[in-house]
Every structure is written in structure tokens, then in C-alpha cells.
CSV table of C-alpha atoms in Angstrom, one decimal:
chain,number,residue,atom,x,y,z
A,27,MET,CA,-29.0,14.0,27.0
A,28,ILE,CA,-26.4,13.6,24.4
A,29,VAL,CA,-26.9,11.3,21.4
A,30,ARG,CA,-24.1,10.5,19.0
A,31,ILE,CA,-24.8,9.4,15.5
A,32,LEU,CA,-21.8,7.6,14.4
A,33,ALA,CA,-19.8,9.2,11.6
A,34,GLU,CA,-21.8,12.3,12.0
A,35,GLY,CA,-21.4,13.9,15.5
A,36,GLN,CA,-23.2,14.5,18.8
A,37,TYR,CA,-26.5,16.1,19.4
A,38,THR,CA,-28.0,17.5,22.6
A,39,VAL,CA,-31.6,16.2,22.7
A,40,PRO,CA,-34.4,16.7,25.4
A,41,SER,CA,-34.4,13.8,27.8
A,42,SER,CA,-38.1,13.3,27.1
A,43,LEU,CA,-37.0,11.7,23.8
A,44,LEU,CA,-35.6,8.7,25.5
A,45,ASP,CA,-38.9,6.8,25.6
A,46,GLU,CA,-39.4,7.4,21.9
A,47,LEU,CA,-35.8,6.3,21.1
A,48,ASN,CA,-36.2,3.3,23.3
A,49,SER,CA,-39.4,2.3,21.6
A,50,LEU,CA,-37.9,2.7,18.1
A,51,ASP,CA,-34.9,0.7,19.3
A,52,ASN,CA,-37.2,-2.2,20.3
A,53,GLN,CA,-38.9,-2.1,16.9
A,54,LEU,CA,-35.6,-2.1,15.3
A,55,VAL,CA,-34.6,-5.2,17.1
A,56,ASN,CA,-37.9,-6.9,16.0
A,57,SER,CA,-37.4,-5.8,12.3
A,58,VAL,CA,-33.9,-7.3,12.4
A,59,ALA,CA,-35.2,-10.5,14.0
A,60,SER,CA,-37.9,-10.9,11.4
A,61,GLU,CA,-35.4,-10.1,8.6
A,62,ASP,CA,-37.6,-7.3,7.4
A,63,GLU,CA,-35.1,-5.0,5.8
A,64,ALA,CA,-37.6,-2.5,4.3
A,65,TYR,CA,-39.2,-2.0,7.8
A,66,PHE,CA,-35.8,-1.7,9.3
A,67,ARG,CA,-34.8,1.0,6.8
A,68,SER,CA,-37.9,3.0,7.5
A,69,LEU,CA,-37.5,2.8,11.2
A,70,TYR,CA,-33.9,3.7,11.0
A,71,GLY,CA,-34.7,6.8,9.0
A,72,GLN,CA,-37.2,7.7,11.7
A,73,ILE,CA,-34.7,7.4,14.5
A,74,ILE,CA,-32.0,9.5,12.6
A,75,SER,CA,-34.4,12.2,11.6
A,76,LEU,CA,-35.9,12.3,15.2
A,77,VAL,CA,-32.4,13.0,16.6
A,78,ARG,CA,-31.6,15.5,13.9
A,79,SER,CA,-34.8,17.4,14.2
A,80,GLN,CA,-35.2,17.5,18.0
A,81,GLY,CA,-31.6,17.8,18.8
A,82,LYS,CA,-29.1,20.6,18.7
A,83,GLU,CA,-25.6,19.9,17.3
A,84,LEU,CA,-23.0,19.8,20.1
A,85,PRO,CA,-20.2,22.4,19.5
A,86,VAL,CA,-17.3,20.5,17.9
A,87,GLU,CA,-14.8,21.6,20.5
A,88,GLU,CA,-16.8,20.3,23.5
A,89,LEU,CA,-15.8,17.1,25.0
A,90,HIS,CA,-18.6,15.0,26.5
A,91,PRO,CA,-19.4,11.3,26.5
A,92,SER,CA,-22.7,10.4,24.9
A,93,ASP,CA,-25.7,8.9,26.7
A,94,VAL,CA,-26.8,7.1,23.5
A,95,ILE,CA,-24.8,6.0,20.6
A,96,ILE,CA,-26.6,5.0,17.3
A,97,PRO,CA,-25.0,3.8,14.0
A,98,SER,CA,-24.6,6.0,11.0
A,99,GLU,CA,-27.4,6.6,8.7
A,100,ASP,CA,-26.1,4.2,6.1
A,101,VAL,CA,-25.7,1.2,8.4
A,102,SER,CA,-26.1,-1.9,6.4
A,103,PHE,CA,-28.6,-4.6,7.2
A,104,GLU,CA,-25.7,-7.0,7.7
A,105,GLU,CA,-24.2,-4.7,10.3
A,106,ALA,CA,-27.6,-4.1,11.9
A,107,ARG,CA,-27.9,-7.9,12.5
A,108,SER,CA,-24.9,-7.8,14.8
A,109,ILE,CA,-26.0,-4.6,16.6
A,110,PHE,CA,-29.8,-4.7,17.1
A,111,VAL,CA,-30.0,-8.0,19.0
A,112,GLY,CA,-31.2,-8.8,22.5
A,113,GLU,CA,-33.2,-6.6,24.8
A,114,GLY,CA,-33.7,-2.9,24.3
A,115,LEU,CA,-33.5,-2.2,28.0
A,116,LEU,CA,-31.7,0.3,30.2
A,117,PRO,CA,-28.2,-1.1,31.2
A,118,GLY,CA,-27.4,-2.3,34.7
B,6,MET,CA,-31.7,1.8,27.1
B,7,GLY,CA,-30.4,-0.8,24.9
B,8,LEU,CA,-28.7,1.5,22.5
B,9,VAL,CA,-26.3,2.7,25.2
B,10,SER,CA,-25.2,-0.8,26.2
B,11,ARG,CA,-24.9,-1.7,22.6
B,12,PHE,CA,-22.2,0.8,21.8
B,13,THR,CA,-20.7,2.4,24.8
B,14,THR,CA,-19.4,-0.6,26.6
B,15,VAL,CA,-16.5,-1.1,24.3
B,16,VAL,CA,-15.6,2.5,24.3
B,17,LYS,CA,-15.8,2.8,28.1
B,18,SER,CA,-13.7,-0.4,28.7
B,19,LYS,CA,-11.0,1.0,26.5
B,20,MET,CA,-11.2,4.3,28.4
B,21,ASN,CA,-10.8,2.6,31.7
B,22,ARG,CA,-7.8,0.7,30.6
B,23,LEU,CA,-6.3,4.0,29.5
B,24,LEU,CA,-7.0,5.6,32.9
B,25,ASP,CA,-5.7,2.6,34.8
B,26,ARG,CA,-2.5,2.5,32.8
B,27,ALA,CA,-0.5,5.2,34.5
B,28,GLU,CA,-0.6,6.0,38.2
B,29,ASN,CA,0.2,9.6,37.5
B,30,PRO,CA,-2.8,11.3,35.8
B,31,GLN,CA,-0.6,13.9,34.2
B,32,GLU,CA,1.3,11.0,32.4
B,33,THR,CA,-2.1,9.6,31.4
B,34,LEU,CA,-3.1,12.9,30.0
B,35,ASP,CA,0.0,13.1,27.9
B,36,TYR,CA,-0.3,9.5,26.8
B,37,ALA,CA,-4.0,10.1,25.9
B,38,TYR,CA,-3.0,13.2,23.8
B,39,GLU,CA,-0.4,11.1,22.0
B,40,ARG,CA,-3.0,8.4,21.2
B,41,GLN,CA,-5.3,11.2,19.8
B,42,LEU,CA,-2.6,12.5,17.6
B,43,ASP,CA,-2.1,8.8,16.3
B,44,SER,CA,-5.8,8.7,15.7
B,45,LEU,CA,-5.6,11.9,13.7
B,46,ARG,CA,-2.8,10.6,11.6
B,47,GLN,CA,-4.8,7.5,10.9
B,48,VAL,CA,-7.7,9.5,9.6
B,49,LYS,CA,-5.3,11.5,7.3
B,50,GLN,CA,-3.9,8.3,6.1
B,51,GLY,CA,-7.3,6.8,5.5
B,52,LEU,CA,-8.3,9.8,3.5
B,53,VAL,CA,-5.3,9.5,1.3
B,54,GLU,CA,-6.1,5.8,0.6
B,55,VAL,CA,-9.7,6.5,-0.3
B,56,THR,CA,-8.7,9.4,-2.6
B,57,THR,CA,-6.2,7.2,-4.4
B,58,ALA,CA,-8.7,4.3,-4.8
B,59,LYS,CA,-11.3,6.8,-6.2
B,60,ARG,CA,-8.7,8.3,-8.6
B,61,ARG,CA,-7.9,4.9,-9.9
B,62,LEU,CA,-11.6,4.1,-10.6
B,63,GLU,CA,-12.1,7.4,-12.3
B,64,TYR,CA,-9.2,6.7,-14.6
B,65,GLN,CA,-10.8,3.3,-15.5
B,66,ALA,CA,-14.1,4.9,-16.0
B,67,GLU,CA,-12.6,7.3,-18.5
B,68,LYS,CA,-11.0,4.5,-20.4
B,69,VAL,CA,-14.1,2.5,-20.6
B,70,LYS,CA,-16.1,5.6,-21.7
B,71,ALA,CA,-13.6,6.4,-24.4
B,72,ASP,CA,-14.1,2.9,-25.8
B,73,ILE,CA,-17.9,3.4,-26.4
B,74,PRO,CA,-17.6,5.8,-29.4
B,75,LYS,CA,-14.8,3.5,-30.7
B,76,VAL,CA,-17.0,0.3,-30.8
B,77,GLU,CA,-19.9,2.3,-32.2
B,78,GLU,CA,-17.7,3.4,-35.1
B,79,GLN,CA,-16.6,-0.2,-35.5
B,80,ALA,CA,-20.2,-1.4,-35.8
B,81,ARG,CA,-21.0,1.3,-38.3
B,82,GLN,CA,-18.0,0.4,-40.4
B,83,ALA,CA,-18.9,-3.3,-40.3
B,84,MET,CA,-22.5,-2.5,-41.5
B,85,THR,CA,-21.1,-0.4,-44.4
B,86,LEU,CA,-19.1,-3.4,-45.4
B,87,GLY,CA,-22.1,-5.6,-45.1
B,88,ARG,CA,-20.8,-7.6,-42.1
B,89,GLU,CA,-23.8,-7.7,-39.7
B,90,ASP,CA,-21.9,-10.5,-37.7
B,91,LEU,CA,-19.0,-8.2,-36.9
B,92,ALA,CA,-21.4,-5.3,-36.2
B,93,ARG,CA,-23.2,-7.5,-33.7
B,94,ILE,CA,-20.0,-8.3,-31.8
B,95,SER,CA,-19.1,-4.6,-31.6
B,96,LEU,CA,-22.6,-3.6,-30.3
B,97,GLN,CA,-22.4,-6.4,-27.7
B,98,ARG,CA,-19.1,-4.9,-26.6
B,99,LYS,CA,-20.7,-1.5,-26.4
B,100,GLN,CA,-23.4,-2.9,-24.1
B,101,ALA,CA,-20.7,-4.6,-21.8
B,102,ALA,CA,-18.9,-1.3,-21.7
B,103,ILE,CA,-22.0,0.6,-20.7
B,104,LEU,CA,-22.7,-1.8,-17.9
B,105,GLU,CA,-19.1,-1.7,-16.7
B,106,LEU,CA,-19.3,2.1,-16.7
B,107,ASP,CA,-22.5,2.2,-14.6
B,108,GLY,CA,-20.9,-0.1,-12.1
B,109,LEU,CA,-17.7,2.0,-11.9
B,110,GLU,CA,-19.7,5.3,-11.5
B,111,GLN,CA,-21.7,3.8,-8.6
B,112,GLN,CA,-18.4,2.8,-6.9
B,113,ILE,CA,-17.0,6.2,-7.5
B,114,GLY,CA,-20.1,7.7,-5.9
B,115,GLY,CA,-19.6,5.4,-2.9
B,116,MET,CA,-16.0,6.4,-2.5
B,117,GLU,CA,-17.0,10.0,-2.7
B,118,LEU,CA,-19.3,9.5,0.3
B,119,GLU,CA,-16.4,7.8,2.3
B,120,GLN,CA,-14.2,10.6,1.4
B,121,ASP,CA,-16.5,13.2,2.6
B,122,LYS,CA,-17.2,11.3,5.8
B,123,LEU,CA,-13.4,10.9,6.6
B,124,ALA,CA,-12.8,14.6,5.8
B,125,GLN,CA,-15.6,15.6,8.3
B,126,ALA,CA,-14.2,13.1,10.8
B,127,GLU,CA,-10.8,14.6,10.5
B,128,LYS,CA,-12.1,18.1,11.0
B,129,ARG,CA,-14.2,17.1,14.0
B,130,LEU,CA,-11.4,15.0,15.7
B,131,GLY,CA,-8.9,17.9,15.1
B,132,ALA,CA,-11.1,20.4,16.8
B,133,LYS,CA,-11.7,18.0,19.8
B,134,VAL,CA,-8.0,17.1,20.1
B,135,SER,CA,-7.0,20.7,20.2
B,136,ALA,CA,-9.7,21.4,22.8
B,137,PHE,CA,-8.4,18.5,24.9
B,138,ARG,CA,-4.9,19.8,24.6
B,139,THR,CA,-6.0,23.1,26.1
B,140,GLN,CA,-7.9,21.5,28.9
B,141,LYS,CA,-5.1,19.1,29.6
B,142,GLU,CA,-2.6,21.9,30.1
B,143,LEU,CA,-5.1,23.9,32.2
B,144,ILE,CA,-5.7,20.9,34.5
B,145,LYS,CA,-2.1,20.1,34.9
B,146,ALA,CA,-1.4,23.6,35.9
B,147,GLN,CA,-4.3,24.1,38.3
B,148,PHE,CA,-5.0,20.8,40.0
B,149,THR,CA,-3.3,18.2,42.1
B,150,ALA,CA,-2.9,14.7,40.6
B,151,ALA,CA,-6.0,13.3,42.3
B,152,GLU,CA,-8.2,16.2,41.4
B,153,ALA,CA,-6.9,16.2,37.8
B,154,SER,CA,-8.0,12.6,37.2
B,155,VAL,CA,-11.6,13.4,38.2
B,156,ARG,CA,-11.7,16.6,36.1
B,157,ILE,CA,-10.3,15.0,33.0
B,158,GLY,CA,-12.5,12.0,33.2
B,159,GLU,CA,-15.4,13.4,31.2
B,160,ALA,CA,-13.3,15.1,28.6
B,161,LEU,CA,-11.3,12.0,28.1
B,162,THR,CA,-14.4,9.7,27.8
B,163,GLY,CA,-15.8,12.1,25.3
B,164,LEU,CA,-12.8,12.2,23.3
B,165,SER,CA,-12.2,8.4,23.4
B,166,GLU,CA,-15.7,8.0,22.1
B,167,GLU,CA,-14.8,10.3,19.2
B,168,MET,CA,-11.7,8.3,18.6
B,169,ALA,CA,-13.6,5.1,18.5
B,170,ASP,CA,-16.1,6.6,16.1
B,171,VAL,CA,-13.4,7.9,13.8
B,172,GLY,CA,-11.7,4.5,14.1
B,173,SER,CA,-14.8,2.7,12.9
B,174,ALA,CA,-15.1,5.3,10.0
B,175,ILE,CA,-11.6,4.4,9.0
B,176,ASP,CA,-12.2,0.7,9.2
B,177,ARG,CA,-15.3,1.0,7.0
B,178,ALA,CA,-13.5,3.2,4.5
B,179,GLN,CA,-10.5,0.7,4.4
B,180,SER,CA,-12.7,-2.3,3.9
B,181,LYS,CA,-14.5,-0.5,1.0
B,182,THR,CA,-11.2,0.6,-0.4
B,183,GLU,CA,-10.0,-3.1,-0.3
B,184,GLU,CA,-13.1,-4.2,-2.3
B,185,LEU,CA,-12.5,-1.5,-4.8
B,186,ARG,CA,-8.8,-2.5,-5.2
B,187,ALA,CA,-9.9,-6.1,-5.9
B,188,ARG,CA,-12.3,-4.8,-8.4
B,189,SER,CA,-9.8,-2.5,-10.1
B,190,ALA,CA,-7.4,-5.4,-10.4
B,191,ALA,CA,-10.1,-7.5,-11.9
B,192,ILE,CA,-10.8,-4.8,-14.5
B,193,ASP,CA,-7.2,-4.5,-15.3
B,194,GLU,CA,-7.0,-8.2,-15.9
B,195,LEU,CA,-9.9,-8.2,-18.2
B,196,ALA,CA,-8.4,-5.3,-20.1
B,197,GLU,CA,-5.1,-7.2,-20.3
B,198,VAL,CA,-6.7,-10.2,-22.0
B,199,GLY,CA,-8.6,-7.8,-24.3
B,200,LEU,CA,-12.1,-8.3,-23.0
B,201,LEU,CA,-12.8,-4.6,-22.0
B,202,GLU,CA,-10.7,-2.5,-24.2
B,203,ASP,CA,-8.3,-2.2,-27.1
B,204,PHE,CA,-11.3,-3.3,-29.3
B,205,THR,CA,-10.0,-1.1,-32.0
B,206,GLN,CA,-6.4,-2.3,-32.0
B,207,LEU,CA,-5.2,-4.7,-34.8
B,208,ASN,CA,-4.7,-7.5,-32.4
B,209,ASP,CA,-8.5,-7.6,-31.9
B,210,PRO,CA,-10.1,-10.2,-34.4
B,211,VAL,CA,-13.0,-7.9,-35.2
B,212,GLY,CA,-10.8,-4.9,-35.8
B,213,ARG,CA,-8.4,-7.0,-37.9
B,214,GLU,CA,-11.1,-8.3,-40.1
B,215,LEU,CA,-12.7,-4.8,-40.6
B,216,ALA,CA,-9.3,-3.4,-41.3
B,217,GLN,CA,-8.7,-6.0,-43.8
B,218,LEU,CA,-12.1,-5.7,-45.4
B,219,SER,CA,-11.8,-1.9,-45.7
B,220,SER,CA,-8.2,-2.1,-47.1
B,221,GLU,CA,-9.5,-4.6,-49.7
B,222,GLN,CA,-12.3,-2.1,-50.5
B,223,ASN,CA,-9.8,0.6,-50.9
B,224,VAL,CA,-7.7,-1.4,-53.2
B,225,GLU,CA,-10.8,-2.2,-55.4
B,226,GLN,CA,-11.7,1.5,-55.5
B,227,GLU,CA,-8.3,2.4,-56.5
B,228,LEU,CA,-8.3,-0.2,-59.2
B,229,GLN,CA,-11.5,1.2,-60.6
B,230,MET,CA,-9.9,4.7,-60.6
B,231,LEU,CA,-6.9,3.2,-62.4
B,232,ARG,CA,-9.1,1.4,-64.9
B,233,ARG,CA,-10.9,4.7,-65.7
B,234,GLU,CA,-7.6,6.4,-66.4
B,235,LEU,CA,-6.6,3.9,-69.0
B,236,PRO,CA,-7.1,5.0,-72.6
B,237,SER,CA,-10.6,3.5,-73.5
B,238,GLY,CA,-10.9,0.5,-75.8
B,239,LYS,CA,-7.2,-0.5,-75.4
């Protein structure tokens, strides 16, 4: 599974990570909905470090679409408000 | 999962439009390649803009920094002349300058981050575009039109995603640069009306009064000296 961290690059991560990412995504949606910026920050730090630690950077000259795209580490709470809304479910 | 639908929809629909555009996939490949080169040019341009904005801020920070010892000296001079009121104004100006400097340094740090990000984005996109160019030529040479369009799909989607990513990095850098331009202009304006710098110039009331006081003091001292040179008792 390929995950892109915006403004950083793509990582190949084990597919088993999907559940964990999805659960963090749901919590992120909740933190944004309850306007809890501190909680959002801590969750976002977790999701980024999870991808970095479990993933392997995709060689820069390889061209693959990502399965998951997440915002850059320094995403603002303002930006997060327009991103982390709605259901954290599999598409389609 | 949600994250996928949150971000990839926009990229994929752009991609599909691109693929639908030309009936001949070979033309599509060339067109896509042109778009990628445009994207690369935009990153380079963005990098230039960020660098320019950062330099301007650094220049302003240097000027504010140079003012701090000047106003300190002014305060000291005022105290020597027994003018605590003028010393107080100078010290207030020093505090304002320190605050300004802090703000500027933070902004410079922020710009540095943007600069790094864009430089990395440029490197990444450059590598991907050249990989795409190789694949494109290979595919054009080896496959029929119908096969080529399938083969290139993934590479093109991957690259479009990269371009969208770089595009959003450029947008962010540009909006930050705009904010900084506005701030720079505001600082220049303050400087023009003499609120931030030129404290030590004669058109500044505090500086003028201090200069006047110290020249009066010099006159008194010279008078004393002249008095002492006079033959005594006459």
C-alpha cells in the first residue's frame, strides 16, 4: 500500500496498517468536530510518525498513484476543518 | 478509507480529463509531459518568489537590529543630561524594536521552511518527470496506441498526483509570501513615518532635543575653558 504525505513524498507501508490509519482518521474527524486543536495535533503527529516509521520511502523515480494521501505535517487547524469532515469510510 | 476519498478524487478527475482529452494516447503522453514541464517551471518560479520575500525580511530585520544599540545610546545620553523623560521614550522604542525583530525572525524561519519544501518538491518532481519521459518514449516505441494508454495509466496517475502535491505546495508558499509582502509593506510605511527607525536622525524630536542639549553642554564646557584661560583677577 502506498501512502503519500503531502509536501513530503510517498511511502510503501504494510497493508495491515490500514485499520490503524482508518481509526486515527476517524479520531481526527472527531477532534476537528469538537474543536479540540491540541488533541488534533497529537493525533496528527501519531499518524505521520506511524507512516514514517512503518513505511519505506518510495524511490523518487518510481511513478505510482497513492492509495492514501494525507496532508503535510504542518497542516493548520483551519485547513484540517475542511479536510477532516464526514465519514472516515472506504470509498465507493 | 476516508483519507483516500478526501484527497484523491480531485487528482483522479483531473487525470481522467487529461486522458480523455486526446484520442491518440501518444499525443496525450506528449501533452502530459508538457504539463509536467510547466509544473516544474512553476516550482522554480515559486522558489524564486519565496527567496526574494525572505531576503527582503532579512534586510528589514538587519535594519531594526542596527537600531537597537542606537536607541540604547540615546537613552544613556539622555540620562547623562538628566533627561529621564527622553531616556524613557528611547527605551520604549528599544522594546518596540525588539518585538518587531522577534516577529521578523519568526517570519524568516517560516519562509525558510517553505523554501526547503519547495526545493525538495522541485527535486522530487524533476526526478519523476525525467522518469516519465523515459517511460513515455519506451511505450511509444514498443506498444500500439491502445496498449500504450493502459501501460501509461499508472505512471501518469502517479505523476499527476505529484503535480497536484507540488501545486498545493506552491499555492501555500505563495499565500505565505503574499502575507509577508503585506507585512513588509506595512513595516516600510512605519519606517517612512519615522516610527521604527531613523530614531537617531535630527528630524526625530528626541534626537533633536538631545543634540541640542549636548551642544549647549559643549558650549558651556568651552566657555569654562575659555574662562580659565583668561588672566586671573581681570
